[in-house]
């Protein structure tokens, strides 16, 4: 199977073929106040930072990654406060054409039918490849607490402190 990395800039029709958001994300992830305002601008204004892993033979998008460029000096204290802050910084950097040096990962989505066969690592490798293409020196990724939707009543501040019996954080 020939899997190719193609950006939405290179093949705009792939934007319509990727996994549907409601198949991939828990409902609450689709309603962030910052997300609602800034996600579409990221996709529309920075198509060269969105890419698909495309099965050329089958004509199927197996996985999709969303990223954006921003400026970061490498000092942990200067990192964006979180995904919302990073998302706004990337869209604004694109609009203002300010100098950028860092690729920020925003989402990695594997189609339901293509899961559990190693595409997550290929998406991350693809992000690194995109950073090299765009001459960005660093890659950062705000991570999602991926089991939070299982505990909708627990405030996030408490949820992130929960640990398993072996001392590891409960959230994978
Ligand atoms: C998370 C996701 C990208 C994994 O894709 P996948 O094709 O099933 O993963 P792969 O086969 O490449 O790798 C499986 C590995 O991912 C891990 N994994 C799968 N889902 C996970 C989750 N929700 N949280 C943490 N790790 C997860 C598995 O434990 C496995 O690790 P192992 O190899 O050490 O056992 C996919 O389930 C997905 O699209 N989820 C919805 C969107 C999402 O949460 N994206 C990531 C945050 S932006």
mmCIF file of C-alpha atoms and ligand atoms in Angstrom:
data_model
loop_
_atom_site.group_PDB
_atom_site.id
_atom_site.type_symbol
_atom_site.label_atom_id
_atom_site.label_comp_id
_atom_site.label_asym_id
_atom_site.label_seq_id
_atom_site.Cartn_x
_atom_site.Cartn_y
_atom_site.Cartn_z
ATOM 1 C CA UNK A 1 0.000 0.000 0.000
ATOM 2 C CA UNK A 2 1.449 3.370 -1.041
ATOM 3 C CA UNK A 3 0.721 5.909 1.713
ATOM 4 C CA UNK A 4 1.612 9.466 0.751
ATOM 5 C CA UNK A 5 1.809 12.626 2.808
ATOM 6 C CA UNK A 6 -0.119 15.319 0.945
ATOM 7 C CA UNK A 7 -0.945 18.766 2.285
ATOM 8 C CA UNK A 8 -4.285 20.442 1.663
ATOM 9 C CA UNK A 9 -2.324 23.068 -0.284
ATOM 10 C CA UNK A 10 -1.091 20.328 -2.625
ATOM 11 C CA UNK A 11 -4.472 18.530 -2.911
ATOM 12 C CA UNK A 12 -7.337 20.685 -1.693
ATOM 13 C CA UNK A 13 -9.954 17.948 -2.272
ATOM 14 C CA UNK A 14 -8.398 15.841 0.502
ATOM 15 C CA UNK A 15 -9.877 18.266 3.042
ATOM 16 C CA UNK A 16 -13.282 16.728 2.352
ATOM 17 C CA UNK A 17 -12.136 13.098 2.496
ATOM 18 C CA UNK A 18 -10.639 12.946 6.008
ATOM 19 C CA UNK A 19 -12.251 11.422 9.113
ATOM 20 C CA UNK A 20 -15.407 13.267 10.198
ATOM 21 C CA UNK A 21 -14.831 15.315 13.361
ATOM 22 C CA UNK A 22 -17.777 13.687 15.149
ATOM 23 C CA UNK A 23 -16.295 10.216 14.499
ATOM 24 C CA UNK A 24 -12.957 11.169 15.989
ATOM 25 C CA UNK A 25 -13.546 13.609 18.842
ATOM 26 C CA UNK A 26 -15.607 13.442 22.010
ATOM 27 C CA UNK A 27 -18.497 15.896 21.788
ATOM 28 C CA UNK A 28 -17.059 18.329 24.338
ATOM 29 C CA UNK A 29 -13.900 18.792 22.246
ATOM 30 C CA UNK A 30 -15.994 20.343 19.471
ATOM 31 C CA UNK A 31 -17.359 23.179 21.593
ATOM 32 C CA UNK A 32 -14.399 25.055 23.046
ATOM 33 C CA UNK A 33 -15.045 28.803 22.912
ATOM 34 C CA UNK A 34 -11.619 29.522 21.389
ATOM 35 C CA UNK A 35 -11.713 26.413 19.200
ATOM 36 C CA UNK A 36 -15.047 27.423 17.656
ATOM 37 C CA UNK A 37 -13.676 30.801 16.621
ATOM 38 C CA UNK A 38 -10.145 29.883 15.521
ATOM 39 C CA UNK A 39 -10.255 26.323 14.123
ATOM 40 C CA UNK A 40 -11.800 27.129 10.729
ATOM 41 C CA UNK A 41 -9.341 30.008 10.120
ATOM 42 C CA UNK A 42 -6.466 27.589 10.841
ATOM 43 C CA UNK A 43 -7.737 25.138 8.233
ATOM 44 C CA UNK A 44 -8.646 27.746 5.622
ATOM 45 C CA UNK A 45 -5.741 30.159 5.991
ATOM 46 C CA UNK A 46 -2.930 27.639 6.523
ATOM 47 C CA UNK A 47 -3.676 24.726 4.137
ATOM 48 C CA UNK A 48 0.048 24.025 3.775
ATOM 49 C CA UNK A 49 0.067 23.051 7.490
ATOM 50 C CA UNK A 50 -2.783 20.513 7.216
ATOM 51 C CA UNK A 51 -1.998 17.143 5.715
ATOM 52 C CA UNK A 52 -3.451 13.750 4.938
ATOM 53 C CA UNK A 53 -1.884 10.319 4.885
ATOM 54 C CA UNK A 54 -3.453 9.226 1.617
ATOM 55 C CA UNK A 55 -3.724 5.664 0.337
ATOM 56 C CA UNK A 56 -3.139 6.409 -3.331
ATOM 57 C CA UNK A 57 -4.286 2.967 -4.551
ATOM 58 C CA UNK A 58 -7.585 2.958 -2.655
ATOM 59 C CA UNK A 59 -8.160 6.728 -2.923
ATOM 60 C CA UNK A 60 -8.761 6.865 0.831
ATOM 61 C CA UNK A 61 -7.559 9.311 3.491
ATOM 62 C CA UNK A 62 -6.314 7.062 6.303
ATOM 63 C CA UNK A 63 -5.286 9.790 8.700
ATOM 64 C CA UNK A 64 -5.060 13.532 8.988
ATOM 65 C CA UNK A 65 -2.897 15.988 10.912
ATOM 66 C CA UNK A 66 -3.475 19.604 11.794
ATOM 67 C CA UNK A 67 -0.599 21.902 12.670
ATOM 68 C CA UNK A 68 0.433 25.540 12.510
ATOM 69 C CA UNK A 69 3.563 27.675 12.767
ATOM 70 C CA UNK A 70 4.445 29.995 15.623
ATOM 71 C CA UNK A 71 7.405 31.740 17.214
ATOM 72 C CA UNK A 72 8.916 30.195 20.340
ATOM 73 C CA UNK A 73 12.370 30.845 21.748
ATOM 74 C CA UNK A 74 12.887 27.362 23.196
ATOM 75 C CA UNK A 75 12.404 28.523 26.803
ATOM 76 C CA UNK A 76 9.773 26.345 28.549
ATOM 77 C CA UNK A 77 8.504 29.390 30.434
ATOM 78 C CA UNK A 78 7.640 31.057 27.125
ATOM 79 C CA UNK A 79 5.541 28.175 25.798
ATOM 80 C CA UNK A 80 1.942 28.949 24.819
ATOM 81 C CA UNK A 81 -0.354 28.534 27.840
ATOM 82 C CA UNK A 82 -2.175 25.692 26.100
ATOM 83 C CA UNK A 83 -3.762 24.626 22.862
ATOM 84 C CA UNK A 84 -6.089 27.663 22.715
ATOM 85 C CA UNK A 85 -3.216 30.109 23.058
ATOM 86 C CA UNK A 86 -1.108 28.180 20.521
ATOM 87 C CA UNK A 87 -3.995 28.044 18.026
ATOM 88 C CA UNK A 88 -4.504 31.808 18.153
ATOM 89 C CA UNK A 89 -0.759 32.443 17.878
ATOM 90 C CA UNK A 90 -0.499 30.273 14.755
ATOM 91 C CA UNK A 91 -3.431 31.911 12.944
ATOM 92 C CA UNK A 92 -2.183 35.404 13.858
ATOM 93 C CA UNK A 93 1.372 34.548 12.764
ATOM 94 C CA UNK A 94 -0.016 33.467 9.384
ATOM 95 C CA UNK A 95 -2.040 36.668 9.031
ATOM 96 C CA UNK A 96 0.737 39.025 10.137
ATOM 97 C CA UNK A 97 3.462 37.041 8.332
ATOM 98 C CA UNK A 98 5.611 37.354 11.433
ATOM 99 C CA UNK A 99 8.753 35.246 11.774
ATOM 100 C CA UNK A 100 8.061 31.695 12.903
ATOM 101 C CA UNK A 101 10.455 28.938 13.942
ATOM 102 C CA UNK A 102 8.310 26.231 15.556
ATOM 103 C CA UNK A 103 5.674 23.815 14.300
ATOM 104 C CA UNK A 104 2.825 23.240 16.732
ATOM 105 C CA UNK A 105 0.752 20.063 16.499
ATOM 106 C CA UNK A 106 -2.979 20.642 16.999
ATOM 107 C CA UNK A 107 -4.614 17.341 16.103
ATOM 108 C CA UNK A 108 -3.812 13.826 14.933
ATOM 109 C CA UNK A 109 -6.767 11.863 13.580
ATOM 110 C CA UNK A 110 -6.740 8.269 12.375
ATOM 111 C CA UNK A 111 -9.866 7.059 10.557
ATOM 112 C CA UNK A 112 -11.761 4.430 12.573
ATOM 113 C CA UNK A 113 -11.156 1.739 9.941
ATOM 114 C CA UNK A 114 -7.406 2.421 9.882
ATOM 115 C CA UNK A 115 -6.622 2.340 13.612
ATOM 116 C CA UNK A 116 -4.239 0.085 15.505
ATOM 117 C CA UNK A 117 -1.772 -0.329 12.666
ATOM 118 C CA UNK A 118 0.842 2.246 13.468
ATOM 119 C CA UNK A 119 -0.475 5.324 11.686
ATOM 120 C CA UNK A 120 -0.166 7.474 14.833
ATOM 121 C CA UNK A 121 3.635 7.271 14.602
ATOM 122 C CA UNK A 122 3.446 8.019 10.869
ATOM 123 C CA UNK A 123 1.426 11.156 11.614
ATOM 124 C CA UNK A 124 4.067 12.330 14.096
ATOM 125 C CA UNK A 125 6.841 11.557 11.592
ATOM 126 C CA UNK A 126 4.832 13.504 9.010
ATOM 127 C CA UNK A 127 4.691 16.516 11.324
ATOM 128 C CA UNK A 128 8.484 16.421 11.653
ATOM 129 C CA UNK A 129 8.776 16.175 7.866
ATOM 130 C CA UNK A 130 6.461 19.169 7.457
ATOM 131 C CA UNK A 131 8.553 21.182 9.952
ATOM 132 C CA UNK A 132 11.680 20.429 7.904
ATOM 133 C CA UNK A 133 9.929 21.434 4.662
ATOM 134 C CA UNK A 134 8.827 24.715 6.231
ATOM 135 C CA UNK A 135 12.314 25.293 7.696
ATOM 136 C CA UNK A 136 11.026 25.326 11.267
ATOM 137 C CA UNK A 137 13.539 24.310 13.951
ATOM 138 C CA UNK A 138 11.237 22.836 16.568
ATOM 139 C CA UNK A 139 8.063 20.825 16.984
ATOM 140 C CA UNK A 140 5.805 21.194 20.028
ATOM 141 C CA UNK A 141 2.542 19.444 20.874
ATOM 142 C CA UNK A 142 -0.056 20.346 23.490
ATOM 143 C CA UNK A 143 -1.502 16.996 24.562
ATOM 144 C CA UNK A 144 -5.140 16.141 25.095
ATOM 145 C CA UNK A 145 -6.294 14.360 28.278
ATOM 146 C CA UNK A 146 -7.695 11.542 26.173
ATOM 147 C CA UNK A 147 -9.906 9.873 28.802
ATOM 148 C CA UNK A 148 -11.443 13.064 30.183
ATOM 149 C CA UNK A 149 -14.763 12.390 28.472
ATOM 150 C CA UNK A 150 -15.147 9.264 30.596
ATOM 151 C CA UNK A 151 -15.418 11.482 33.696
ATOM 152 C CA UNK A 152 -17.596 14.412 32.616
ATOM 153 C CA UNK A 153 -18.494 15.461 36.162
ATOM 154 C CA UNK A 154 -14.926 15.755 37.445
ATOM 155 C CA UNK A 155 -13.316 19.198 37.098
ATOM 156 C CA UNK A 156 -10.195 19.015 34.926
ATOM 157 C CA UNK A 157 -8.083 20.380 37.802
ATOM 158 C CA UNK A 158 -8.926 17.267 39.837
ATOM 159 C CA UNK A 159 -8.904 14.829 36.941
ATOM 160 C CA UNK A 160 -5.287 15.609 36.011
ATOM 161 C CA UNK A 161 -4.121 14.690 39.514
ATOM 162 C CA UNK A 162 -5.673 11.186 39.554
ATOM 163 C CA UNK A 163 -3.147 8.370 39.691
ATOM 164 C CA UNK A 164 -3.316 4.602 39.287
ATOM 165 C CA UNK A 165 -2.259 2.186 42.044
ATOM 166 C CA UNK A 166 1.222 1.990 40.471
ATOM 167 C CA UNK A 167 1.675 5.755 40.730
ATOM 168 C CA UNK A 168 1.280 6.541 37.004
ATOM 169 C CA UNK A 169 -1.223 9.196 35.982
ATOM 170 C CA UNK A 170 -4.622 7.660 35.198
ATOM 171 C CA UNK A 171 -4.916 9.522 31.893
ATOM 172 C CA UNK A 172 -2.935 7.676 29.179
HETATM 173 C C1 LIG B 1 -5.011 8.375 19.159
HETATM 174 C C2 LIG B 1 -5.032 7.840 17.719
HETATM 175 C C3 LIG B 1 -4.396 8.872 16.781
HETATM 176 C C4 LIG B 1 -4.245 6.534 17.693
HETATM 177 O O1 LIG B 1 -4.270 6.041 16.367
HETATM 178 P P1 LIG B 1 -4.023 4.471 16.073
HETATM 179 O O2 LIG B 1 -3.889 4.307 14.615
HETATM 180 O O3 LIG B 1 -5.058 3.664 16.747
HETATM 181 O O4 LIG B 1 -2.664 4.245 16.833
HETATM 182 P P2 LIG B 1 -1.443 3.330 16.407
HETATM 183 O O5 LIG B 1 -1.906 2.004 15.916
HETATM 184 O O6 LIG B 1 -0.520 4.071 15.520
HETATM 185 O O7 LIG B 1 -0.726 3.240 17.788
HETATM 186 C C5 LIG B 1 -1.403 2.641 18.850
HETATM 187 C C6 LIG B 1 -0.785 3.233 20.078
HETATM 188 O O8 LIG B 1 -1.505 4.433 20.423
HETATM 189 C C7 LIG B 1 -1.982 4.313 21.752
HETATM 190 N N1 LIG B 1 -3.268 4.981 21.889
HETATM 191 C C8 LIG B 1 -4.380 4.777 21.161
HETATM 192 N N2 LIG B 1 -5.378 5.578 21.612
HETATM 193 C C9 LIG B 1 -4.875 6.296 22.619
HETATM 194 C C10 LIG B 1 -5.411 7.289 23.504
HETATM 195 N N3 LIG B 1 -6.685 7.693 23.425
HETATM 196 N N4 LIG B 1 -4.596 7.797 24.439
HETATM 197 C C11 LIG B 1 -3.306 7.406 24.533
HETATM 198 N N5 LIG B 1 -2.755 6.471 23.751
HETATM 199 C C12 LIG B 1 -3.529 5.925 22.798
HETATM 200 C C13 LIG B 1 -2.124 2.821 21.972
HETATM 201 O O9 LIG B 1 -2.037 2.517 23.340
HETATM 202 C C14 LIG B 1 -0.924 2.268 21.223
HETATM 203 O O10 LIG B 1 0.263 2.353 21.990
HETATM 204 P P3 LIG B 1 1.246 1.103 22.088
HETATM 205 O O11 LIG B 1 1.679 0.826 20.687
HETATM 206 O O12 LIG B 1 2.324 1.604 22.993
HETATM 207 O O13 LIG B 1 0.396 0.030 22.672
HETATM 208 C C15 LIG B 1 -6.482 7.505 17.233
HETATM 209 O O14 LIG B 1 -7.080 6.655 18.157
HETATM 210 C C16 LIG B 1 -7.357 8.727 17.057
HETATM 211 O O15 LIG B 1 -7.446 9.293 15.958
HETATM 212 N N6 LIG B 1 -8.048 9.136 18.168
HETATM 213 C C17 LIG B 1 -8.964 10.269 18.150
HETATM 214 C C18 LIG B 1 -8.249 11.592 18.045
HETATM 215 C C19 LIG B 1 -7.174 11.785 19.110
HETATM 216 O O16 LIG B 1 -7.398 11.599 20.295
HETATM 217 N N7 LIG B 1 -5.969 12.195 18.651
HETATM 218 C C20 LIG B 1 -4.831 12.397 19.522
HETATM 219 C C21 LIG B 1 -4.850 13.675 20.247
HETATM 220 S S1 LIG B 1 -4.826 15.068 19.149
#
